[in-house]
Amino acid sequence: MTDSVAFEAAPSEDIEEEAPPEELLARRVPTISTEDVPLCPVCQASTYRAFARGFDYELLTCANSWRFVGCETCEHVWLNPRPAISALPLIYPPTYYAYDYEKKINPIAVRGKELLDKFKVDGILRHLLAPARRYLDIGCGSGRFLKVMETKGLSRENLYGLELDKACADRLSAQGYKVSSSRVEQSQDIPSEQLDLITMFHVIEHVDDPAAVVRKVTEWLAPGGVFAVETPNRDSYDARRFKNGLWGGYHIPRHWHIFTPGSLTRLLESAGLEVISTKYQPGHSFWMYSVHHTLRYGKPPRPRLAGWFDPFQGFLPFLILFTCWDKLRAIFGYRTSAMLMLARKPIR
């Protein structure tokens, strides 16, 4: 890709393209098709600067060098160019962690995650004006949040889910949950203005048009309903420390958008929602992948040591340590590498 006329970075701001990691070269993975994103997906501005570069350090699915750019108007950062839609099955292989999360990590970590999920949901529910009657989880995966909400008294016929992986969606649908395999923008299965709570945990950074997604969510929410969206937070210490491409929150090339609290607020308010709370969440996997990538692809590379920091196959005490570290920092008011923002649809 050649830089568009809108690319107005000073020479000192540009980031040189590096050679692919040797492991990518050894695997002879393909260079996939891409598409340009010339306008900021949040504010539609046309001027941006180079922000970071990197490769698919985690799954090694493609040999492309990827570039994040930052909007000169609203601070939003997005992948430009990004993978073409036709390449999605390659960068999201059947073994992708979100499709069978519980099987990929230590059972102790699964139990800890279940407790954190429960606390997170309890915190969200406290912001509802009345008990939830209908709930939707976008990107519901194996259905763990649907099951949490079921323990709160909701029947399966009032528990909705959207999940692109058809096998996951079909399994949950067979169990009685109202789950379909569809993109938000194309879904015809969700009732308008009837949902009291919609959650989107680490999904909005993957979509091609986040503004269109939030507008659709707003349409589905009942007046007074709450949208809870969790996503990586670029305004955090680890995001700044590993900015140039190795930060785990980039999840190259599957994360197409990297928000700050300011840019996410702007996105939600542009759809008519009122932001009511911002909470900072543990980002243990971002920390671990940042260290992992630095060790595995640094000079000299230390792949054996890097393996200890793999969030799924690494040293469990490290995962616990980074989780506790971020929980403690959030208690004292620090912005961690994941943020959970709650927004309410106004009552007319």
CSV table of C-alpha atoms in Angstrom, one decimal:
chain,number,residue,atom,x,y,z
A,1,MET,CA,0.0,0.0,0.0
A,2,THR,CA,1.2,3.6,-0.7
A,3,ASP,CA,0.4,6.3,1.8
A,4,SER,CA,-2.6,8.3,1.0
A,5,VAL,CA,-2.5,12.1,0.6
A,6,ALA,CA,-4.2,12.3,4.0
A,7,PHE,CA,-1.1,10.8,5.7
A,8,GLU,CA,0.5,13.9,7.2
A,9,ALA,CA,3.0,12.5,9.7
A,10,ALA,CA,6.3,14.3,10.2
A,11,PRO,CA,9.3,12.2,9.1
A,12,SER,CA,10.3,11.7,12.8
A,13,GLU,CA,6.9,10.2,13.5
A,14,ASP,CA,7.1,7.6,10.7
A,15,ILE,CA,7.9,4.1,11.8
A,16,GLU,CA,10.1,2.0,9.6
A,17,GLU,CA,8.9,-1.4,8.4
A,18,GLU,CA,10.9,-4.2,9.9
A,19,ALA,CA,11.7,-7.6,8.4
A,20,PRO,CA,9.3,-10.4,9.3
A,21,PRO,CA,10.3,-12.5,12.3
A,22,GLU,CA,12.4,-15.5,11.3
A,23,GLU,CA,9.6,-17.8,12.6
A,24,LEU,CA,7.2,-16.4,10.1
A,25,LEU,CA,9.7,-16.8,7.3
A,26,ALA,CA,10.4,-20.4,8.3
A,27,ARG,CA,6.7,-21.2,8.2
A,28,ARG,CA,6.3,-19.7,4.8
A,29,VAL,CA,2.9,-18.3,5.7
A,30,PRO,CA,1.1,-16.3,3.0
A,31,THR,CA,0.8,-12.6,2.6
A,32,ILE,CA,-2.9,-11.9,2.7
A,33,SER,CA,-5.2,-9.5,0.9
A,34,THR,CA,-5.8,-6.1,2.5
A,35,GLU,CA,-8.1,-3.1,2.2
A,36,ASP,CA,-7.4,0.5,3.0
A,37,VAL,CA,-9.3,2.5,5.7
A,38,PRO,CA,-8.7,6.1,4.7
A,39,LEU,CA,-11.1,7.8,7.1
A,40,CYS,CA,-11.1,7.6,10.9
A,41,PRO,CA,-13.9,5.1,11.9
A,42,VAL,CA,-14.9,7.3,14.9
A,43,CYS,CA,-15.0,10.8,13.6
A,44,GLN,CA,-14.5,10.4,9.8
A,45,ALA,CA,-11.4,12.7,9.7
A,46,SER,CA,-9.0,12.1,6.9
A,47,THR,CA,-5.7,13.1,8.5
A,48,TYR,CA,-3.7,10.6,10.5
A,49,ARG,CA,-0.1,9.8,11.5
A,50,ALA,CA,1.9,6.6,11.8
A,51,PHE,CA,1.4,5.1,15.2
A,52,ALA,CA,2.8,1.5,15.4
A,53,ARG,CA,3.9,-1.4,13.3
A,54,GLY,CA,4.0,-5.1,13.8
A,55,PHE,CA,3.3,-8.7,12.7
A,56,ASP,CA,1.0,-11.5,13.7
A,57,TYR,CA,3.2,-12.3,16.7
A,58,GLU,CA,0.6,-14.6,18.4
A,59,LEU,CA,-0.8,-17.0,15.8
A,60,LEU,CA,1.7,-16.5,12.9
A,61,THR,CA,-1.1,-16.7,10.3
A,62,CYS,CA,0.3,-14.3,7.7
A,63,ALA,CA,3.5,-12.6,6.7
A,64,ASN,CA,2.2,-9.0,6.3
A,65,SER,CA,3.7,-6.1,8.1
A,66,TRP,CA,0.8,-4.2,9.7
A,67,ARG,CA,0.5,-0.5,10.5
A,68,PHE,CA,-1.7,1.3,13.1
A,69,VAL,CA,-2.4,4.9,12.4
A,70,GLY,CA,-3.7,7.6,14.8
A,71,CYS,CA,-6.4,10.1,14.0
A,72,GLU,CA,-5.2,13.7,14.2
A,73,THR,CA,-8.7,14.8,15.4
A,74,CYS,CA,-10.0,12.4,18.0
A,75,GLU,CA,-7.0,10.2,19.1
A,76,HIS,CA,-8.6,7.0,17.7
A,77,VAL,CA,-6.0,4.4,16.5
A,78,TRP,CA,-6.9,1.9,13.8
A,79,LEU,CA,-5.3,-0.7,11.6
A,80,ASN,CA,-4.7,0.7,8.1
A,81,PRO,CA,-4.6,-1.2,5.9
A,82,ARG,CA,-6.4,-4.1,7.5
A,83,PRO,CA,-7.2,-7.7,6.4
A,84,ALA,CA,-9.7,-8.1,3.6
A,85,ILE,CA,-13.0,-9.8,4.6
A,86,SER,CA,-12.0,-12.8,2.5
A,87,ALA,CA,-8.9,-13.4,4.8
A,88,LEU,CA,-10.9,-13.6,8.0
A,89,PRO,CA,-11.0,-17.4,8.1
A,90,LEU,CA,-7.2,-17.5,7.9
A,91,ILE,CA,-6.5,-15.0,10.7
A,92,TYR,CA,-9.3,-16.6,12.9
A,93,PRO,CA,-8.5,-20.3,12.5
A,94,PRO,CA,-10.7,-23.0,14.1
A,95,THR,CA,-8.2,-23.2,16.9
A,96,TYR,CA,-8.7,-19.5,17.9
A,97,TYR,CA,-8.8,-19.2,21.7
A,98,ALA,CA,-12.2,-17.5,22.0
A,99,TYR,CA,-13.9,-20.5,20.5
A,100,ASP,CA,-13.0,-22.9,23.3
A,101,TYR,CA,-11.5,-20.7,25.9
A,102,GLU,CA,-12.2,-23.0,28.8
A,103,LYS,CA,-10.2,-25.8,27.2
A,104,LYS,CA,-7.1,-23.7,26.5
A,105,ILE,CA,-6.2,-22.5,30.0
A,106,ASN,CA,-5.4,-24.0,33.3
A,107,PRO,CA,-8.5,-25.1,35.3
A,108,ILE,CA,-7.4,-22.9,38.2
A,109,ALA,CA,-7.4,-19.9,35.8
A,110,VAL,CA,-10.8,-20.9,34.5
A,111,ARG,CA,-12.2,-20.9,38.0
A,112,GLY,CA,-10.6,-17.5,38.7
A,113,LYS,CA,-12.0,-16.1,35.5
A,114,GLU,CA,-15.5,-17.3,36.4
A,115,LEU,CA,-15.2,-15.4,39.7
A,116,LEU,CA,-14.0,-12.2,38.0
A,117,ASP,CA,-16.8,-12.5,35.4
A,118,LYS,CA,-19.4,-12.8,38.2
A,119,PHE,CA,-18.0,-9.7,40.0
A,120,LYS,CA,-17.9,-7.8,36.7
A,121,VAL,CA,-21.6,-8.7,35.9
A,122,ASP,CA,-22.7,-7.8,39.4
A,123,GLY,CA,-21.0,-4.4,39.0
A,124,ILE,CA,-22.8,-3.8,35.7
A,125,LEU,CA,-26.2,-4.8,37.1
A,126,ARG,CA,-26.0,-2.2,39.8
A,127,HIS,CA,-26.3,0.4,37.1
A,128,LEU,CA,-29.6,-0.8,35.7
A,129,LEU,CA,-32.7,1.1,36.6
A,130,ALA,CA,-34.7,-2.1,37.1
A,131,PRO,CA,-33.9,-5.8,37.0
A,132,ALA,CA,-32.9,-7.0,33.6
A,133,ARG,CA,-35.6,-9.0,31.7
A,134,ARG,CA,-33.8,-9.5,28.4
A,135,TYR,CA,-30.1,-9.7,27.8
A,136,LEU,CA,-27.8,-9.8,24.8
A,137,ASP,CA,-24.1,-10.7,24.7
A,138,ILE,CA,-22.4,-9.8,21.4
A,139,GLY,CA,-19.6,-12.2,20.7
A,140,CYS,CA,-20.9,-14.7,23.2
A,141,GLY,CA,-18.3,-17.4,22.4
A,142,SER,CA,-19.0,-20.5,24.5
A,143,GLY,CA,-21.8,-18.7,26.3
A,144,ARG,CA,-20.2,-18.1,29.6
A,145,PHE,CA,-21.9,-14.7,30.2
A,146,LEU,CA,-25.3,-16.0,29.1
A,147,LYS,CA,-24.9,-18.7,31.8
A,148,VAL,CA,-23.9,-16.1,34.4
A,149,MET,CA,-27.1,-14.1,33.6
A,150,GLU,CA,-29.1,-17.3,33.8
A,151,THR,CA,-28.0,-17.6,37.4
A,152,LYS,CA,-29.6,-14.2,37.9
A,153,GLY,CA,-33.0,-15.5,37.1
A,154,LEU,CA,-33.4,-14.9,33.3
A,155,SER,CA,-34.9,-17.7,31.3
A,156,ARG,CA,-33.0,-19.0,28.2
A,157,GLU,CA,-35.7,-17.6,25.9
A,158,ASN,CA,-34.7,-14.1,27.1
A,159,LEU,CA,-31.0,-14.7,26.8
A,160,TYR,CA,-29.8,-13.6,23.4
A,161,GLY,CA,-26.3,-14.0,21.8
A,162,LEU,CA,-24.5,-13.2,18.6
A,163,GLU,CA,-21.4,-15.3,17.7
A,164,LEU,CA,-19.7,-15.5,14.3
A,165,ASP,CA,-18.5,-19.0,14.9
A,166,LYS,CA,-21.4,-21.1,13.7
A,167,ALA,CA,-20.5,-24.2,15.7
A,168,CYS,CA,-20.5,-22.2,18.9
A,169,ALA,CA,-23.8,-20.6,18.0
A,170,ASP,CA,-25.5,-23.9,17.1
A,171,ARG,CA,-24.4,-25.5,20.3
A,172,LEU,CA,-25.9,-22.7,22.4
A,173,SER,CA,-29.1,-22.5,20.3
A,174,ALA,CA,-29.6,-26.3,20.8
A,175,GLN,CA,-29.5,-25.7,24.5
A,176,GLY,CA,-32.3,-23.2,24.3
A,177,TYR,CA,-30.5,-19.9,24.3
A,178,LYS,CA,-31.5,-17.5,21.5
A,179,VAL,CA,-28.1,-17.4,19.8
A,180,SER,CA,-27.5,-16.8,16.1
A,181,SER,CA,-24.4,-16.7,13.9
A,182,SER,CA,-24.5,-13.2,12.5
A,183,ARG,CA,-22.7,-9.9,12.4
A,184,VAL,CA,-24.4,-7.1,14.4
A,185,GLU,CA,-25.1,-5.0,11.4
A,186,GLN,CA,-26.8,-7.8,9.6
A,187,SER,CA,-28.7,-9.5,12.4
A,188,GLN,CA,-32.5,-9.8,12.0
A,189,ASP,CA,-33.0,-11.9,15.2
A,190,ILE,CA,-32.8,-9.2,17.9
A,191,PRO,CA,-36.0,-7.3,18.9
A,192,SER,CA,-35.8,-3.5,18.7
A,193,GLU,CA,-36.1,-1.5,22.0
A,194,GLN,CA,-36.6,-4.5,24.2
A,195,LEU,CA,-33.2,-5.3,25.7
A,196,ASP,CA,-32.4,-4.1,29.1
A,197,LEU,CA,-28.7,-5.0,29.0
A,198,ILE,CA,-26.3,-5.5,26.1
A,199,THR,CA,-22.7,-6.5,26.7
A,200,MET,CA,-19.8,-6.6,24.3
A,201,PHE,CA,-16.6,-7.8,25.9
A,202,HIS,CA,-13.5,-7.4,23.8
A,203,VAL,CA,-15.3,-7.5,20.5
A,204,ILE,CA,-15.7,-3.9,19.3
A,205,GLU,CA,-12.0,-3.7,18.6
A,206,HIS,CA,-12.5,-6.5,16.0
A,207,VAL,CA,-15.3,-5.0,13.9
A,208,ASP,CA,-14.9,-3.1,10.7
A,209,ASP,CA,-17.4,-0.2,11.5
A,210,PRO,CA,-17.7,0.4,15.2
A,211,ALA,CA,-20.0,3.4,14.7
A,212,ALA,CA,-22.5,1.3,12.8
A,213,VAL,CA,-22.3,-1.4,15.5
A,214,VAL,CA,-23.1,1.1,18.3
A,215,ARG,CA,-26.0,2.6,16.3
A,216,LYS,CA,-27.5,-0.9,16.0
A,217,VAL,CA,-27.0,-1.6,19.7
A,218,THR,CA,-28.8,1.7,20.5
A,219,GLU,CA,-31.7,0.6,18.4
A,220,TRP,CA,-32.0,-2.7,20.3
A,221,LEU,CA,-31.8,-1.2,23.8
A,222,ALA,CA,-35.0,-0.4,25.6
A,223,PRO,CA,-35.2,3.2,26.9
A,224,GLY,CA,-33.1,3.3,30.1
A,225,GLY,CA,-31.2,0.2,29.0
A,226,VAL,CA,-27.5,-0.1,29.4
A,227,PHE,CA,-24.7,-1.0,27.0
A,228,ALA,CA,-21.5,-2.3,28.6
A,229,VAL,CA,-18.5,-2.4,26.3
A,230,GLU,CA,-15.0,-3.7,27.3
A,231,THR,CA,-12.0,-3.1,25.1
A,232,PRO,CA,-8.2,-2.5,25.3
A,233,ASN,CA,-7.2,0.9,26.7
A,234,ARG,CA,-4.4,2.7,24.9
A,235,ASP,CA,-4.2,5.2,27.8
A,236,SER,CA,-2.4,2.8,30.1
A,237,TYR,CA,1.2,2.2,31.2
A,238,ASP,CA,1.8,-1.0,29.4
A,239,ALA,CA,0.3,0.4,26.2
A,240,ARG,CA,2.8,3.3,26.3
A,241,ARG,CA,5.7,1.0,27.4
A,242,PHE,CA,5.3,-1.3,24.4
A,243,LYS,CA,3.8,1.2,22.1
A,244,ASN,CA,5.8,0.6,18.9
A,245,GLY,CA,4.2,-2.8,18.0
A,246,LEU,CA,4.8,-5.3,20.8
A,247,TRP,CA,1.9,-4.4,23.1
A,248,GLY,CA,-0.3,-7.4,23.7
A,249,GLY,CA,-3.4,-5.2,23.3
A,250,TYR,CA,-2.7,-4.8,19.6
A,251,HIS,CA,-3.5,-8.5,18.9
A,252,ILE,CA,-2.2,-7.9,15.4
A,253,PRO,CA,-4.0,-8.2,12.9
A,254,ARG,CA,-7.3,-9.1,14.6
A,255,HIS,CA,-7.7,-5.9,16.6
A,256,TRP,CA,-8.7,-3.2,14.1
A,257,HIS,CA,-9.4,-0.4,16.6
A,258,ILE,CA,-7.6,0.8,19.7
A,259,PHE,CA,-9.5,3.2,21.9
A,260,THR,CA,-8.8,5.6,24.7
A,261,PRO,CA,-11.5,6.6,27.2
A,262,GLY,CA,-12.0,9.8,25.2
A,263,SER,CA,-12.4,8.2,21.8
A,264,LEU,CA,-14.7,5.5,23.1
A,265,THR,CA,-16.9,8.1,24.9
A,266,ARG,CA,-17.1,10.1,21.6
A,267,LEU,CA,-18.2,6.9,19.7
A,268,LEU,CA,-20.9,6.1,22.2
A,269,GLU,CA,-22.2,9.6,22.5
A,270,SER,CA,-22.4,10.0,18.7
A,271,ALA,CA,-25.0,7.2,18.8
A,272,GLY,CA,-27.1,9.0,21.4
A,273,LEU,CA,-26.0,7.1,24.4
A,274,GLU,CA,-25.0,8.7,27.8
A,275,VAL,CA,-21.8,7.4,29.4
A,276,ILE,CA,-22.5,6.7,33.0
A,277,SER,CA,-19.4,4.8,34.2
A,278,THR,CA,-15.9,3.8,33.3
A,279,LYS,CA,-14.2,1.0,35.1
A,280,TYR,CA,-10.6,-0.3,34.6
A,281,GLN,CA,-10.2,-4.0,34.3
A,282,PRO,CA,-7.3,-6.5,34.6
A,283,GLY,CA,-5.3,-6.8,31.4
A,284,HIS,CA,-3.1,-9.8,32.4
A,285,SER,CA,-3.1,-11.3,28.9
A,286,PHE,CA,-1.9,-7.9,27.4
A,287,TRP,CA,0.9,-7.7,29.9
A,288,MET,CA,2.0,-11.3,29.4
A,289,TYR,CA,1.9,-11.1,25.6
A,290,SER,CA,3.8,-7.8,25.7
A,291,VAL,CA,6.6,-9.5,27.6
A,292,HIS,CA,6.3,-12.7,25.5
A,293,HIS,CA,6.6,-10.8,22.2
A,294,THR,CA,9.6,-8.8,23.5
A,295,LEU,CA,11.4,-11.9,24.5
A,296,ARG,CA,10.4,-14.1,21.5
A,297,TYR,CA,11.1,-11.5,18.8
A,298,GLY,CA,13.7,-9.3,20.4
A,299,LYS,CA,17.4,-9.3,19.7
A,300,PRO,CA,18.6,-11.9,20.6
A,301,PRO,CA,15.3,-13.9,20.6
A,302,ARG,CA,14.7,-15.9,23.7
A,303,PRO,CA,11.8,-18.3,22.7
A,304,ARG,CA,12.2,-20.7,25.7
A,305,LEU,CA,12.0,-17.8,28.2
A,306,ALA,CA,9.1,-16.2,26.2
A,307,GLY,CA,7.1,-19.4,26.6
A,308,TRP,CA,6.7,-18.7,30.3
A,309,PHE,CA,4.7,-15.6,29.5
A,310,ASP,CA,2.2,-17.2,27.1
A,311,PRO,CA,-1.2,-16.4,28.7
A,312,PHE,CA,-2.6,-19.9,27.8
A,313,GLN,CA,0.4,-22.2,28.1
A,314,GLY,CA,2.8,-20.2,30.3
A,315,PHE,CA,3.5,-20.1,34.0
A,316,LEU,CA,0.3,-19.8,35.9
A,317,PRO,CA,1.7,-17.7,38.8
A,318,PHE,CA,2.6,-15.0,36.3
A,319,LEU,CA,-1.0,-14.8,35.1
A,320,ILE,CA,-2.1,-14.5,38.7
A,321,LEU,CA,0.5,-11.9,39.5
A,322,PHE,CA,-0.4,-9.7,36.5
A,323,THR,CA,-4.1,-10.0,37.3
A,324,CYS,CA,-3.6,-8.9,41.0
A,325,TRP,CA,-1.2,-6.1,39.8
A,326,ASP,CA,-3.9,-4.6,37.6
A,327,LYS,CA,-6.7,-5.1,40.1
A,328,LEU,CA,-4.6,-3.3,42.7
A,329,ARG,CA,-3.7,-0.5,40.4
A,330,ALA,CA,-7.4,0.0,39.4
A,331,ILE,CA,-8.3,0.3,43.1
A,332,PHE,CA,-5.9,3.1,43.5
A,333,GLY,CA,-7.2,5.0,40.4
A,334,TYR,CA,-4.7,4.0,37.8
A,335,ARG,CA,-5.9,3.3,34.2
A,336,THR,CA,-5.2,-0.3,33.4
A,337,SER,CA,-4.9,-1.8,29.9
A,338,ALA,CA,-8.6,-2.8,29.7
A,339,MET,CA,-11.6,-0.5,30.2
A,340,LEU,CA,-15.2,-1.3,30.7
A,341,MET,CA,-17.5,1.6,29.8
A,342,LEU,CA,-21.2,1.7,30.6
A,343,ALA,CA,-23.6,3.9,28.6
A,344,ARG,CA,-27.4,4.3,29.0
A,345,LYS,CA,-30.0,4.9,26.3
A,346,PRO,CA,-32.0,8.0,27.4
A,347,ILE,CA,-35.6,7.6,28.5
A,348,ARG,CA,-37.8,9.6,26.1
